[in-house]
Amino acid sequence: LPEEYHGSCWVADRTIEYIRSRKTRKKPFLLWTGFIHPHPPLALPPSWSHLYDGKVPLPVETKTPVSQIAEENKYNAFFPNISVLQRWRELYACAVSFMDWNVGRILKALEEENLKENTLVIFVSDHGEMLGDNGTYQKMLPYDGSAKIPFIVRWPKKIEKGTVRKEFVDLNDILPTFIQLGEGKYDYGQDLPGESLFSKNPTKDRSFQYIEHQHGSKRWCALICEKYKYVHYYGDRDELYDRIND
């Protein structure tokens, strides 16, 4: 299909239409733009499907045993040979770049409508993709390919371009951030696990990160600090990784 009929373009087009159609520049807005790609099936316009031919490294092979959940994960996909797997990895990278290009179109629209300086943009993902590393695929694993996601924040009015923060941040922080900046209230009885990125009196300990997934024998919890990642499996042996030297 031509580029303009692809899902990533469609999502960007609808977003840009909304940005340009607002009748007033004084009314605050909240806009959620959800791209499906780079999710399978990795169907791309021909003009974007060969950006990384021969440029993607081979899958990483583990030198130590992986968890039982990771062993079961290996059956989530089947590729008859390494060439087909590599082509899939190339197309995944192409899909990321195509989405990135469409995100750029949205940011350009914000600038053209004079909304750039006073609009907070948060770019995140719900999970990663193992892409055949360690012989595994999709998500659901505590390894970085699955669990470590981008969290990019742009707000020219408040954040200097190119700023990099080493503290841990996660999806739980998005809602408290929006509530604070929207001057809203949260009174539903349970404490929110996250904290606003712009809290004036921060209390969340961002020196470590907690992750959890699934339930029963499939459940695991992970604690991560700057140096280590510790994973506790409820149906398997635990794992400890040196994030700096390993």
Tab-separated table of C-alpha atoms in Angstrom:
chain	number	residue	atom	x	y	z
A	1	LEU	CA	0.000	0.000	0.000
A	2	PRO	CA	1.088	3.619	-0.459
A	3	GLU	CA	2.453	5.368	2.626
A	4	GLU	CA	-0.692	7.428	3.213
A	5	TYR	CA	-2.803	4.276	3.711
A	6	HIS	CA	-0.508	2.694	6.279
A	7	GLY	CA	-1.665	2.574	9.899
A	8	SER	CA	1.244	4.663	11.192
A	9	CYS	CA	0.420	7.439	8.709
A	10	TRP	CA	-3.296	7.162	9.482
A	11	VAL	CA	-2.683	7.666	13.213
A	12	ALA	CA	-0.427	10.655	12.554
A	13	ASP	CA	-2.935	12.154	10.090
A	14	ARG	CA	-5.791	11.950	12.594
A	15	THR	CA	-3.575	13.494	15.277
A	16	ILE	CA	-2.539	16.365	13.015
A	17	GLU	CA	-6.169	16.955	12.032
A	18	TYR	CA	-7.064	17.347	15.698
A	19	ILE	CA	-4.171	19.736	16.351
A	20	ARG	CA	-5.132	21.927	13.391
A	21	SER	CA	-8.895	21.832	13.973
A	22	ARG	CA	-9.046	23.358	17.449
A	23	LYS	CA	-10.989	26.629	17.353
A	24	THR	CA	-9.131	28.233	20.234
A	25	ARG	CA	-5.544	28.267	21.404
A	26	LYS	CA	-6.491	29.123	24.965
A	27	LYS	CA	-8.192	25.853	25.920
A	28	PRO	CA	-5.864	23.108	27.255
A	29	PHE	CA	-6.077	19.703	25.580
A	30	LEU	CA	-5.003	16.118	26.273
A	31	LEU	CA	-4.220	14.040	23.198
A	32	TRP	CA	-3.262	10.361	23.192
A	33	THR	CA	-1.722	9.039	19.985
A	34	GLY	CA	-1.306	5.266	19.860
A	35	PHE	CA	0.795	3.687	17.118
A	36	ILE	CA	0.392	-0.056	16.524
A	37	HIS	CA	3.759	-0.493	14.795
A	38	PRO	CA	6.354	-1.830	15.346
A	39	HIS	CA	3.937	-4.641	16.219
A	40	PRO	CA	3.579	-7.665	13.933
A	41	PRO	CA	2.556	-8.082	11.174
A	42	LEU	CA	5.451	-5.980	9.915
A	43	ALA	CA	3.856	-4.851	6.666
A	44	LEU	CA	5.483	-1.636	5.478
A	45	PRO	CA	5.285	0.625	2.417
A	46	PRO	CA	7.936	-0.422	-0.141
A	47	SER	CA	9.657	2.947	0.287
A	48	TRP	CA	10.379	2.115	3.949
A	49	SER	CA	10.993	-1.636	3.885
A	50	HIS	CA	14.696	-1.753	2.944
A	51	LEU	CA	16.334	0.878	5.150
A	52	TYR	CA	18.275	-1.689	7.169
A	53	ASP	CA	19.051	-4.466	4.709
A	54	GLY	CA	22.197	-6.176	5.987
A	55	LYS	CA	22.628	-3.596	8.773
A	56	VAL	CA	20.975	-5.356	11.740
A	57	PRO	CA	23.249	-7.495	13.976
A	58	LEU	CA	22.538	-11.166	14.549
A	59	PRO	CA	20.442	-12.123	17.601
A	60	VAL	CA	22.306	-12.280	20.906
A	61	GLU	CA	22.970	-15.821	22.151
A	62	THR	CA	23.025	-16.432	25.898
A	63	LYS	CA	26.056	-18.072	27.508
A	64	THR	CA	24.079	-19.183	30.576
A	65	PRO	CA	20.752	-20.996	31.023
A	66	VAL	CA	17.647	-18.825	30.716
A	67	SER	CA	14.564	-19.091	32.921
A	68	GLN	CA	11.817	-21.629	32.358
A	69	ILE	CA	9.467	-18.831	31.274
A	70	ALA	CA	12.060	-17.773	28.685
A	71	GLU	CA	12.356	-21.386	27.468
A	72	GLU	CA	8.584	-21.504	26.976
A	73	ASN	CA	8.708	-18.112	25.270
A	74	LYS	CA	10.848	-19.602	22.485
A	75	TYR	CA	7.720	-21.230	21.051
A	76	ASN	CA	5.989	-17.876	20.503
A	77	ALA	CA	7.448	-17.597	17.011
A	78	PHE	CA	8.872	-19.848	14.333
A	79	PHE	CA	11.399	-18.909	11.670
A	80	PRO	CA	12.626	-21.661	9.334
A	81	ASN	CA	16.142	-20.205	9.124
A	82	ILE	CA	18.306	-17.289	10.281
A	83	SER	CA	17.790	-15.406	7.003
A	84	VAL	CA	14.050	-15.147	7.575
A	85	LEU	CA	14.593	-14.120	11.198
A	86	GLN	CA	17.071	-11.447	10.146
A	87	ARG	CA	14.648	-10.085	7.563
A	88	TRP	CA	12.025	-9.823	10.319
A	89	ARG	CA	14.506	-7.954	12.540
A	90	GLU	CA	15.278	-5.566	9.665
A	91	LEU	CA	11.587	-4.904	9.081
A	92	TYR	CA	11.096	-4.229	12.784
A	93	ALA	CA	13.790	-1.541	12.625
A	94	CYS	CA	12.134	-0.117	9.489
A	95	ALA	CA	8.784	0.027	11.302
A	96	VAL	CA	10.388	1.956	14.176
A	97	SER	CA	11.872	4.491	11.758
A	98	PHE	CA	8.582	4.881	9.876
A	99	MET	CA	6.757	5.536	13.137
A	100	ASP	CA	9.492	7.962	14.203
A	101	TRP	CA	9.061	9.881	10.941
A	102	ASN	CA	5.332	10.175	11.608
A	103	VAL	CA	5.983	11.382	15.161
A	104	GLY	CA	8.131	14.073	13.558
A	105	ARG	CA	5.168	15.126	11.412
A	106	ILE	CA	3.082	15.567	14.568
A	107	LEU	CA	5.772	17.637	16.295
A	108	LYS	CA	6.054	19.824	13.191
A	109	ALA	CA	2.292	20.426	13.281
A	110	LEU	CA	2.535	21.546	16.916
A	111	GLU	CA	5.257	23.992	15.931
A	112	GLU	CA	3.302	25.343	12.947
A	113	GLU	CA	0.277	25.943	15.181
A	114	ASN	CA	2.455	27.810	17.708
A	115	LEU	CA	1.868	25.110	20.325
A	116	LYS	CA	5.411	23.769	20.587
A	117	GLU	CA	6.675	25.784	23.554
A	118	ASN	CA	3.756	25.170	25.874
A	119	THR	CA	2.900	21.560	24.996
A	120	LEU	CA	4.260	18.666	27.051
A	121	VAL	CA	4.995	15.628	24.867
A	122	ILE	CA	5.731	12.246	26.458
A	123	PHE	CA	6.887	9.441	24.164
A	124	VAL	CA	6.683	5.934	25.658
A	125	SER	CA	5.969	2.316	24.761
A	126	ASP	CA	4.053	-0.379	26.637
A	127	HIS	CA	6.792	-3.007	26.185
A	128	GLY	CA	9.715	-4.014	24.017
A	129	GLU	CA	10.396	-6.990	21.736
A	130	MET	CA	13.026	-9.684	22.223
A	131	LEU	CA	13.508	-10.035	18.441
A	132	GLY	CA	15.056	-13.491	18.736
A	133	ASP	CA	17.665	-12.504	21.347
A	134	ASN	CA	18.340	-15.463	23.669
A	135	GLY	CA	16.101	-17.417	21.285
A	136	THR	CA	13.042	-15.566	22.641
A	137	TYR	CA	10.339	-13.369	21.156
A	138	GLN	CA	7.667	-10.815	22.015
A	139	LYS	CA	7.423	-9.523	25.592
A	140	MET	CA	6.620	-10.938	29.088
A	141	LEU	CA	10.283	-11.360	30.114
A	142	PRO	CA	12.327	-9.311	32.629
A	143	TYR	CA	15.199	-8.929	30.158
A	144	ASP	CA	15.929	-5.444	28.810
A	145	GLY	CA	14.764	-6.222	25.271
A	146	SER	CA	11.288	-6.807	26.662
A	147	ALA	CA	11.078	-4.627	29.768
A	148	LYS	CA	13.240	-1.562	29.093
A	149	ILE	CA	11.299	1.053	27.141
A	150	PRO	CA	11.852	4.638	25.965
A	151	PHE	CA	10.568	7.495	28.089
A	152	ILE	CA	11.229	10.740	26.241
A	153	VAL	CA	9.825	14.031	27.478
A	154	ARG	CA	9.733	17.271	25.480
A	155	TRP	CA	8.545	20.556	26.927
A	156	PRO	CA	10.702	23.427	25.597
A	157	LYS	CA	9.226	25.806	28.133
A	158	LYS	CA	10.438	23.672	31.069
A	159	ILE	CA	13.099	21.208	29.897
A	160	GLU	CA	16.372	22.054	28.175
A	161	LYS	CA	16.893	20.213	24.904
A	162	GLY	CA	19.194	17.195	25.162
A	163	THR	CA	18.780	16.740	28.921
A	164	VAL	CA	19.450	13.187	30.120
A	165	ARG	CA	18.365	11.987	33.580
A	166	LYS	CA	19.731	8.802	35.142
A	167	GLU	CA	16.947	8.318	37.696
A	168	PHE	CA	14.438	5.545	37.079
A	169	VAL	CA	11.056	6.500	35.633
A	170	ASP	CA	8.098	4.347	34.573
A	171	LEU	CA	4.588	4.378	33.142
A	172	ASN	CA	3.112	4.804	36.636
A	173	ASP	CA	4.458	8.365	36.608
A	174	ILE	CA	2.352	9.504	33.637
A	175	LEU	CA	-1.027	9.817	35.378
A	176	PRO	CA	0.295	11.773	38.417
A	177	THR	CA	2.143	14.077	36.004
A	178	PHE	CA	-1.016	14.848	34.039
A	179	ILE	CA	-3.070	15.309	37.206
A	180	GLN	CA	-0.590	17.822	38.616
A	181	LEU	CA	-0.165	19.819	35.416
A	182	GLY	CA	-3.916	19.761	34.774
A	183	GLU	CA	-4.489	20.975	38.350
A	184	GLY	CA	-6.743	17.987	38.952
A	185	LYS	CA	-7.471	15.975	42.074
A	186	TYR	CA	-7.077	12.288	42.833
A	187	ASP	CA	-9.170	11.016	45.723
A	188	TYR	CA	-9.951	7.373	44.963
A	189	GLY	CA	-8.672	5.931	48.243
A	190	GLN	CA	-5.534	4.145	47.026
A	191	ASP	CA	-2.148	5.768	46.650
A	192	LEU	CA	-0.831	6.029	43.123
A	193	PRO	CA	2.416	4.033	42.652
A	194	GLY	CA	3.932	6.775	40.513
A	195	GLU	CA	4.769	10.427	41.043
A	196	SER	CA	4.622	13.507	38.861
A	197	LEU	CA	7.793	14.193	36.903
A	198	PHE	CA	7.405	17.819	37.925
A	199	SER	CA	6.586	17.304	41.609
A	200	LYS	CA	7.675	20.256	43.732
A	201	ASN	CA	8.241	18.004	46.751
A	202	PRO	CA	9.259	14.600	45.307
A	203	THR	CA	9.238	11.594	47.637
A	204	LYS	CA	9.509	8.668	45.211
A	205	ASP	CA	12.839	6.851	45.490
A	206	ARG	CA	14.096	6.812	41.907
A	207	SER	CA	17.358	5.041	42.717
A	208	PHE	CA	15.686	1.682	42.020
A	209	GLN	CA	12.964	0.267	39.768
A	210	TYR	CA	10.330	-2.381	40.516
A	211	ILE	CA	8.737	-4.482	37.762
A	212	GLU	CA	6.198	-7.304	37.992
A	213	HIS	CA	4.374	-9.535	35.521
A	214	GLN	CA	1.758	-12.311	35.385
A	215	HIS	CA	0.448	-14.442	38.273
A	216	GLY	CA	0.774	-17.920	39.764
A	217	SER	CA	3.752	-19.981	38.598
A	218	LYS	CA	4.224	-17.588	35.660
A	219	ARG	CA	4.715	-14.612	37.969
A	220	TRP	CA	7.997	-12.801	38.411
A	221	CYS	CA	9.131	-9.622	40.150
A	222	ALA	CA	12.305	-7.692	39.449
A	223	LEU	CA	14.255	-5.050	41.339
A	224	ILE	CA	16.723	-2.917	39.411
A	225	CYS	CA	19.289	-0.407	40.606
A	226	GLU	CA	22.119	1.271	38.728
A	227	LYS	CA	24.396	-1.759	39.091
A	228	TYR	CA	22.193	-4.842	39.516
A	229	LYS	CA	19.010	-6.487	38.297
A	230	TYR	CA	17.512	-9.152	40.567
A	231	VAL	CA	14.633	-11.302	39.293
A	232	HIS	CA	12.512	-13.512	41.544
A	233	TYR	CA	10.492	-16.170	39.714
A	234	TYR	CA	7.602	-17.752	41.594
A	235	GLY	CA	8.061	-21.031	39.750
A	236	ASP	CA	11.793	-21.098	39.018
A	237	ARG	CA	15.256	-20.213	40.325
A	238	ASP	CA	16.150	-16.535	40.789
A	239	GLU	CA	18.503	-14.521	38.606
A	240	LEU	CA	21.005	-11.754	39.394
A	241	TYR	CA	22.647	-9.634	36.696
A	242	ASP	CA	25.496	-7.151	36.861
A	243	ARG	CA	24.156	-4.372	34.653
A	244	ILE	CA	27.542	-2.657	34.321
A	245	ASN	CA	30.021	-5.495	33.743
A	246	ASP	CA	27.852	-8.340	32.398
